[in-house]
Amino acid sequence: MNEALTRPAVVSRISDLIGYTPLYELCRTENGSRLLLKLEMYNPTGTAKIRMARQMVLDAEARGELRPGGRIIESTSGNTGLGLAVIAAERGYTFTAVVDNHACVDKLRGMKALGTELVYVVDDGAEELATAAREELAEDMARGQDNTIFTEQHNNPSNGVGYFPVAHELHQALDGGIDVLIGAVGTGGALCGTTRELRKLVPGVRTIGVEPKGSIAFGGPAHDYYQSGTGTPEGAEIGALVDFGLIDEGVKVGDVEAFATARVVARTGLLIGGSAGGVVHEALTRLPSLPPGSTMVALVNDGGEKYMDTVFNDDWMNARNLIDPDVEREIDETLTKLRRN
């Protein structure tokens, strides 16, 4: 695996640029504990999910399920679709993304620009997350079709395998010095896949999973939420890749806190996505209570550039009652204090 951590000076495929993403120290405590962000937005398409998109396609090819000229179908809220769009374009496949209007518009535009066929599971413009309906439609579209696969990211083991290199990147960069890994839980691939491999290298690492309030992976109550590309909404099955045996603790962060954190972090010069804001919020809360000299790594699965019309748009935020100046001020004070150390 280590040989994969050295990128050639010149590459001939966009997918060769996957990985090798940087670690950024956001802040540290007076006793030397630090919060490092694994900046996965430096992958092509600005997201971690292109890692597993490539792995799902490569493994389908290896099994003989996908052959030249074939078609890929996936249900996606955006980032997985962007990754599959790139891989499909490189390898000569047609890609169909089954989507809903919960996805950020820029993600949908990006997929379309990359040659993706978009199929909406609802056509009335409603913003509700429709994961279960998307999955059902994608499965129906692929059933019985020759040289066509439904990659089924929520239940595809290749999803988790695609993140094994993240563990090696962290181990190499930190020389094994990582105490806590924290990340969002959607399909479960990123956090659980990374943890599974990382524990072979750093057996004592502790893993914390973060989902939106309203998501059901760590229990109820269920309700709508606006964090995109993460969580398990009511009516959807918890993905097979969410391995509770690999998650030491599961927590929930609300939209207001997640988006406030993304907006505060932006004022330090770094744009992160809304669900990444939830992860960083929980990390900031926990950092001061860690033993002296601890290293916590937060998986930042995408950047904020795709959320200019939502998280970073005051009109959109106010229309949904997602702005709380007191919450934002508290987070700003916490981060400012930690960044002075």
CSV table of C-alpha atoms in Angstrom, one decimal:
chain,number,residue,atom,x,y,z
A,1,MET,CA,0.0,0.0,0.0
A,2,ASN,CA,2.8,2.4,0.7
A,3,GLU,CA,3.8,2.7,-2.9
A,4,ALA,CA,0.4,4.3,-3.6
A,5,LEU,CA,1.4,7.2,-1.4
A,6,THR,CA,3.9,8.7,-3.9
A,7,ARG,CA,2.2,10.4,-6.9
A,8,PRO,CA,4.1,10.6,-10.2
A,9,ALA,CA,5.2,14.1,-11.3
A,10,VAL,CA,3.0,13.9,-14.3
A,11,VAL,CA,-0.3,11.9,-14.6
A,12,SER,CA,-2.4,11.0,-17.6
A,13,ARG,CA,-5.8,10.4,-15.9
A,14,ILE,CA,-7.7,12.6,-13.5
A,15,SER,CA,-8.2,9.7,-11.2
A,16,ASP,CA,-4.5,9.4,-10.7
A,17,LEU,CA,-4.8,12.6,-8.7
A,18,ILE,CA,-7.0,10.9,-6.1
A,19,GLY,CA,-5.5,10.8,-2.6
A,20,TYR,CA,-2.4,12.4,-1.0
A,21,THR,CA,-4.7,15.0,0.5
A,22,PRO,CA,-3.1,17.4,3.1
A,23,LEU,CA,-3.5,17.6,6.9
A,24,TYR,CA,-4.2,21.1,8.3
A,25,GLU,CA,-3.9,22.0,11.9
A,26,LEU,CA,-7.0,24.0,12.7
A,27,CYS,CA,-6.2,24.6,16.4
A,28,ARG,CA,-4.6,23.3,19.5
A,29,THR,CA,-5.1,23.5,23.3
A,30,GLU,CA,-2.8,24.9,25.9
A,31,ASN,CA,-1.7,21.4,26.8
A,32,GLY,CA,-0.7,20.5,23.3
A,33,SER,CA,-3.6,18.6,22.0
A,34,ARG,CA,-4.3,19.4,18.4
A,35,LEU,CA,-7.1,19.2,15.9
A,36,LEU,CA,-6.0,18.2,12.4
A,37,LEU,CA,-8.3,18.3,9.4
A,38,LYS,CA,-7.9,15.7,6.6
A,39,LEU,CA,-8.8,18.0,3.7
A,40,GLU,CA,-10.5,15.6,1.3
A,41,MET,CA,-11.7,18.5,-0.9
A,42,TYR,CA,-8.2,18.4,-2.5
A,43,ASN,CA,-9.3,15.3,-4.4
A,44,PRO,CA,-10.7,15.7,-7.9
A,45,THR,CA,-14.3,16.9,-7.7
A,46,GLY,CA,-13.6,18.4,-4.3
A,47,THR,CA,-14.7,15.4,-2.3
A,48,ALA,CA,-13.6,12.2,-0.6
A,49,LYS,CA,-16.2,10.2,-2.4
A,50,ILE,CA,-14.3,9.9,-5.6
A,51,ARG,CA,-12.1,7.4,-3.7
A,52,MET,CA,-14.9,4.9,-3.4
A,53,ALA,CA,-16.4,5.7,-6.7
A,54,ARG,CA,-13.3,4.5,-8.4
A,55,GLN,CA,-13.0,1.4,-6.3
A,56,MET,CA,-16.6,0.4,-7.0
A,57,VAL,CA,-16.1,0.6,-10.7
A,58,LEU,CA,-12.7,-1.1,-10.7
A,59,ASP,CA,-14.1,-4.0,-8.6
A,60,ALA,CA,-17.2,-4.3,-10.9
A,61,GLU,CA,-14.8,-4.6,-13.9
A,62,ALA,CA,-12.7,-7.2,-12.1
A,63,ARG,CA,-15.9,-9.3,-11.5
A,64,GLY,CA,-16.8,-9.0,-15.2
A,65,GLU,CA,-20.1,-7.1,-14.3
A,66,LEU,CA,-19.0,-4.0,-16.2
A,67,ARG,CA,-17.5,-4.2,-19.7
A,68,PRO,CA,-16.5,-1.6,-22.3
A,69,GLY,CA,-19.4,0.6,-23.3
A,70,GLY,CA,-21.4,-0.3,-20.2
A,71,ARG,CA,-23.7,1.8,-18.0
A,72,ILE,CA,-23.4,2.8,-14.4
A,73,ILE,CA,-26.4,3.8,-12.3
A,74,GLU,CA,-26.3,5.3,-8.8
A,75,SER,CA,-28.6,7.0,-6.3
A,76,THR,CA,-26.7,10.1,-5.1
A,77,SER,CA,-27.1,13.4,-3.3
A,78,GLY,CA,-24.2,14.7,-5.3
A,79,ASN,CA,-20.6,13.9,-4.3
A,80,THR,CA,-20.7,10.2,-5.1
A,81,GLY,CA,-22.3,11.1,-8.4
A,82,LEU,CA,-19.5,13.6,-9.2
A,83,GLY,CA,-16.9,10.9,-8.5
A,84,LEU,CA,-18.7,8.3,-10.7
A,85,ALA,CA,-19.1,10.9,-13.4
A,86,VAL,CA,-15.3,11.4,-13.6
A,87,ILE,CA,-14.5,7.7,-13.6
A,88,ALA,CA,-17.2,6.9,-16.2
A,89,ALA,CA,-15.9,9.6,-18.5
A,90,GLU,CA,-12.3,8.3,-18.2
A,91,ARG,CA,-13.3,4.7,-18.8
A,92,GLY,CA,-15.9,5.2,-21.5
A,93,TYR,CA,-19.1,4.4,-19.6
A,94,THR,CA,-22.5,6.0,-19.5
A,95,PHE,CA,-23.5,7.3,-16.1
A,96,THR,CA,-27.0,7.8,-14.9
A,97,ALA,CA,-27.5,9.6,-11.5
A,98,VAL,CA,-30.8,9.2,-9.7
A,99,VAL,CA,-31.2,12.4,-7.7
A,100,ASP,CA,-33.6,14.6,-5.7
A,101,ASN,CA,-33.9,18.3,-5.1
A,102,HIS,CA,-32.3,18.0,-1.6
A,103,ALA,CA,-28.9,17.9,-3.4
A,104,CYS,CA,-27.0,21.2,-3.8
A,105,VAL,CA,-27.6,22.7,-7.2
A,106,ASP,CA,-23.9,23.1,-7.9
A,107,LYS,CA,-23.4,19.3,-7.4
A,108,LEU,CA,-26.2,18.6,-9.9
A,109,ARG,CA,-24.8,21.1,-12.4
A,110,GLY,CA,-21.3,19.6,-12.0
A,111,MET,CA,-22.6,16.1,-12.7
A,112,LYS,CA,-24.4,17.3,-15.8
A,113,ALA,CA,-21.3,19.2,-17.0
A,114,LEU,CA,-19.3,15.9,-16.7
A,115,GLY,CA,-21.8,14.2,-19.1
A,116,THR,CA,-24.1,12.6,-16.5
A,117,GLU,CA,-27.7,11.8,-17.2
A,118,LEU,CA,-29.8,13.1,-14.3
A,119,VAL,CA,-33.0,11.3,-13.4
A,120,TYR,CA,-35.1,13.0,-10.7
A,121,VAL,CA,-37.1,10.8,-8.4
A,122,VAL,CA,-39.5,13.7,-7.7
A,123,ASP,CA,-40.3,16.4,-10.2
A,124,ASP,CA,-42.3,18.8,-8.0
A,125,GLY,CA,-39.3,20.8,-6.8
A,126,ALA,CA,-39.7,19.6,-3.1
A,127,GLU,CA,-36.5,19.8,-1.1
A,128,GLU,CA,-37.1,16.7,1.0
A,129,LEU,CA,-34.4,14.0,1.1
A,130,ALA,CA,-35.8,11.0,-0.9
A,131,THR,CA,-33.1,8.4,-0.3
A,132,ALA,CA,-35.3,5.3,-0.2
A,133,ALA,CA,-37.2,6.3,-3.3
A,134,ARG,CA,-33.9,7.1,-5.2
A,135,GLU,CA,-32.5,3.7,-4.2
A,136,GLU,CA,-35.6,1.9,-5.4
A,137,LEU,CA,-35.7,3.7,-8.7
A,138,ALA,CA,-32.0,3.1,-9.4
A,139,GLU,CA,-32.3,-0.6,-8.7
A,140,ASP,CA,-35.3,-0.9,-10.9
A,141,MET,CA,-33.5,0.9,-13.8
A,142,ALA,CA,-30.6,-1.5,-13.6
A,143,ARG,CA,-32.6,-4.7,-13.2
A,144,GLY,CA,-32.3,-7.1,-16.2
A,145,GLN,CA,-30.2,-4.6,-18.3
A,146,ASP,CA,-27.2,-6.0,-20.0
A,147,ASN,CA,-23.8,-4.5,-19.1
A,148,THR,CA,-25.4,-2.2,-16.6
A,149,ILE,CA,-24.6,-2.0,-12.9
A,150,PHE,CA,-26.3,-0.3,-9.9
A,151,THR,CA,-23.2,0.5,-7.8
A,152,GLU,CA,-25.4,0.7,-4.7
A,153,GLN,CA,-23.0,2.7,-2.6
A,154,HIS,CA,-24.8,2.1,0.7
A,155,ASN,CA,-24.3,-1.6,0.6
A,156,ASN,CA,-21.3,-2.1,-1.7
A,157,PRO,CA,-18.2,-3.4,0.2
A,158,SER,CA,-16.0,-1.6,-2.3
A,159,ASN,CA,-17.1,1.7,-0.8
A,160,GLY,CA,-15.3,0.9,2.4
A,161,VAL,CA,-12.2,-0.5,0.6
A,162,GLY,CA,-11.9,2.7,-1.4
A,163,TYR,CA,-11.0,4.5,1.9
A,164,PHE,CA,-8.2,2.1,3.0
A,165,PRO,CA,-5.6,4.4,1.5
A,166,VAL,CA,-6.8,7.2,3.8
A,167,ALA,CA,-5.6,5.1,6.8
A,168,HIS,CA,-2.2,4.7,5.2
A,169,GLU,CA,-1.9,8.4,4.4
A,170,LEU,CA,-2.7,9.3,8.0
A,171,HIS,CA,-0.3,6.7,9.4
A,172,GLN,CA,2.5,7.8,7.1
A,173,ALA,CA,2.0,11.5,7.7
A,174,LEU,CA,1.7,11.2,11.5
A,175,ASP,CA,4.1,8.3,12.1
A,176,GLY,CA,1.3,6.5,13.8
A,177,GLY,CA,0.6,9.4,16.2
A,178,ILE,CA,-3.2,9.6,16.0
A,179,ASP,CA,-5.4,9.1,19.0
A,180,VAL,CA,-8.9,10.0,17.8
A,181,LEU,CA,-10.5,9.8,14.3
A,182,ILE,CA,-13.8,11.7,13.9
A,183,GLY,CA,-16.0,11.8,10.8
A,184,ALA,CA,-19.5,11.9,9.3
A,185,VAL,CA,-21.6,8.8,9.0
A,186,GLY,CA,-23.6,8.5,5.9
A,187,THR,CA,-23.0,5.3,3.9
A,188,GLY,CA,-20.4,4.5,6.6
A,189,GLY,CA,-17.7,3.9,4.0
A,190,ALA,CA,-15.4,6.8,4.7
A,191,LEU,CA,-15.3,6.5,8.5
A,192,CYS,CA,-15.6,2.8,8.9
A,193,GLY,CA,-13.4,1.9,5.9
A,194,THR,CA,-10.7,4.2,7.2
A,195,THR,CA,-11.0,2.9,10.7
A,196,ARG,CA,-10.9,-0.8,9.7
A,197,GLU,CA,-7.6,-0.3,8.0
A,198,LEU,CA,-6.2,2.2,10.5
A,199,ARG,CA,-6.7,-0.1,13.4
A,200,LYS,CA,-4.3,-2.6,11.7
A,201,LEU,CA,-1.7,0.2,11.9
A,202,VAL,CA,-2.7,2.0,15.1
A,203,PRO,CA,-4.7,-0.5,17.2
A,204,GLY,CA,-5.6,2.0,19.9
A,205,VAL,CA,-7.2,4.7,17.8
A,206,ARG,CA,-10.7,5.8,19.0
A,207,THR,CA,-13.4,6.5,16.4
A,208,ILE,CA,-16.3,8.9,16.8
A,209,GLY,CA,-19.1,9.0,14.3
A,210,VAL,CA,-21.2,12.1,13.6
A,211,GLU,CA,-24.6,12.3,12.0
A,212,PRO,CA,-27.2,15.1,11.7
A,213,LYS,CA,-30.0,15.4,14.3
A,214,GLY,CA,-32.9,13.8,12.6
A,215,SER,CA,-30.9,10.9,11.2
A,216,ILE,CA,-31.5,7.5,12.6
A,217,ALA,CA,-28.2,5.5,12.6
A,218,PHE,CA,-27.6,6.3,16.2
A,219,GLY,CA,-31.2,6.3,17.2
A,220,GLY,CA,-34.2,8.7,17.0
A,221,PRO,CA,-36.1,10.9,16.9
A,222,ALA,CA,-36.3,11.1,13.2
A,223,HIS,CA,-37.0,14.4,11.4
A,224,ASP,CA,-36.0,16.3,8.3
A,225,TYR,CA,-32.5,17.9,8.2
A,226,TYR,CA,-30.6,20.0,5.7
A,227,GLN,CA,-27.0,18.6,6.0
A,228,SER,CA,-26.3,17.1,2.6
A,229,GLY,CA,-24.7,13.8,1.8
A,230,THR,CA,-24.7,12.4,5.3
A,231,GLY,CA,-26.9,10.6,7.8
A,232,THR,CA,-29.7,8.1,7.3
A,233,PRO,CA,-33.2,9.7,7.0
A,234,GLU,CA,-36.4,8.1,8.2
A,235,GLY,CA,-37.5,5.4,5.8
A,236,ALA,CA,-34.0,4.6,4.6
A,237,GLU,CA,-32.1,1.5,5.7
A,238,ILE,CA,-28.9,2.0,7.6
A,239,GLY,CA,-26.1,1.1,5.1
A,240,ALA,CA,-24.4,-2.2,5.5
A,241,LEU,CA,-21.1,-0.3,5.7
A,242,VAL,CA,-22.1,1.4,9.0
A,243,ASP,CA,-20.2,-1.0,11.3
A,244,PHE,CA,-21.1,-0.2,14.8
A,245,GLY,CA,-18.3,-2.4,16.0
A,246,LEU,CA,-15.8,0.1,14.5
A,247,ILE,CA,-17.5,3.2,16.0
A,248,ASP,CA,-16.6,3.8,19.6
A,249,GLU,CA,-19.2,6.5,20.0
A,250,GLY,CA,-22.0,7.9,17.8
A,251,VAL,CA,-23.2,11.5,18.3
A,252,LYS,CA,-25.6,13.9,16.6
A,253,VAL,CA,-25.1,17.6,15.6
A,254,GLY,CA,-27.9,19.8,14.5
A,255,ASP,CA,-28.0,21.8,11.3
A,256,VAL,CA,-27.7,25.1,13.1
A,257,GLU,CA,-24.5,24.1,14.8
A,258,ALA,CA,-23.1,22.4,11.8
A,259,PHE,CA,-23.7,25.3,9.5
A,260,ALA,CA,-22.6,27.9,12.0
A,261,THR,CA,-19.3,26.0,12.4
A,262,ALA,CA,-18.7,26.0,8.6
A,263,ARG,CA,-19.4,29.7,8.5
A,264,VAL,CA,-17.0,30.4,11.3
A,265,VAL,CA,-14.3,28.3,9.9
A,266,ALA,CA,-14.7,30.1,6.6
A,267,ARG,CA,-13.7,33.3,8.3
A,268,THR,CA,-10.3,31.7,9.1
A,269,GLY,CA,-9.7,31.3,5.3
A,270,LEU,CA,-11.0,27.7,4.9
A,271,LEU,CA,-14.3,26.7,3.2
A,272,ILE,CA,-15.7,23.4,4.3
A,273,GLY,CA,-19.0,21.8,3.6
A,274,GLY,CA,-22.1,21.8,5.9
A,275,SER,CA,-21.8,18.2,7.1
A,276,ALA,CA,-18.0,18.8,7.6
A,277,GLY,CA,-19.1,21.7,9.8
A,278,GLY,CA,-20.9,19.2,12.0
A,279,VAL,CA,-17.8,17.0,12.4
A,280,VAL,CA,-15.6,20.0,13.2
A,281,HIS,CA,-18.2,21.3,15.7
A,282,GLU,CA,-18.1,18.0,17.6
A,283,ALA,CA,-14.3,17.9,17.4
A,284,LEU,CA,-14.0,21.5,18.8
A,285,THR,CA,-16.3,20.5,21.7
A,286,ARG,CA,-14.2,17.5,22.6
A,287,LEU,CA,-10.6,18.8,22.0
A,288,PRO,CA,-10.1,20.5,25.4
A,289,SER,CA,-11.0,17.3,27.3
A,290,LEU,CA,-8.5,15.1,25.5
A,291,PRO,CA,-5.3,14.0,27.4
A,292,PRO,CA,-2.4,16.4,27.0
A,293,GLY,CA,-0.6,16.0,23.6
A,294,SER,CA,-3.4,14.1,21.9
A,295,THR,CA,-3.9,14.2,18.2
A,296,MET,CA,-7.5,14.2,16.8
A,297,VAL,CA,-8.1,13.9,13.1
A,298,ALA,CA,-11.3,15.1,11.5
A,299,LEU,CA,-12.3,13.8,8.1
A,300,VAL,CA,-13.4,16.8,6.1
A,301,ASN,CA,-15.1,15.1,3.2
A,302,ASP,CA,-15.8,18.1,1.0
A,303,GLY,CA,-15.2,21.8,0.7
A,304,GLY,CA,-17.6,24.7,1.0
A,305,GLU,CA,-17.5,25.9,-2.6
A,306,LYS,CA,-20.6,23.8,-3.5
A,307,TYR,CA,-22.7,25.5,-0.8
A,308,MET,CA,-22.6,29.1,-1.8
A,309,ASP,CA,-26.4,29.0,-2.5
A,310,THR,CA,-27.2,27.3,0.8
A,311,VAL,CA,-24.9,27.3,3.9
A,312,PHE,CA,-23.2,30.5,2.9
A,313,ASN,CA,-26.3,32.3,1.6
A,314,ASP,CA,-28.0,34.3,4.4
A,315,ASP,CA,-31.3,34.5,2.6
A,316,TRP,CA,-31.5,30.7,2.2
A,317,MET,CA,-30.4,30.2,5.8
A,318,ASN,CA,-32.8,32.7,7.2
A,319,ALA,CA,-35.7,31.3,5.2
A,320,ARG,CA,-35.2,28.0,7.0
A,321,ASN,CA,-34.4,29.5,10.5
A,322,LEU,CA,-30.9,28.1,10.4
A,323,ILE,CA,-29.0,31.1,11.6
A,324,ASP,CA,-28.5,31.6,15.3
A,325,PRO,CA,-26.1,34.5,16.0
A,326,ASP,CA,-25.5,33.3,19.6
A,327,VAL,CA,-24.5,29.9,18.4
A,328,GLU,CA,-22.2,31.4,15.8
A,329,ARG,CA,-20.7,33.8,18.3
A,330,GLU,CA,-20.0,30.9,20.8
A,331,ILE,CA,-18.3,28.8,18.2
A,332,ASP,CA,-16.2,31.8,17.0
A,333,GLU,CA,-15.1,32.5,20.5
A,334,THR,CA,-14.1,28.8,21.1
A,335,LEU,CA,-12.1,28.6,17.9
A,336,THR,CA,-10.4,32.0,18.3
A,337,LYS,CA,-9.3,30.9,21.8
A,338,LEU,CA,-7.9,27.6,20.6
A,339,ARG,CA,-6.2,29.2,17.6
A,340,ARG,CA,-4.2,31.5,19.9
A,341,ASN,CA,-2.5,28.6,21.6
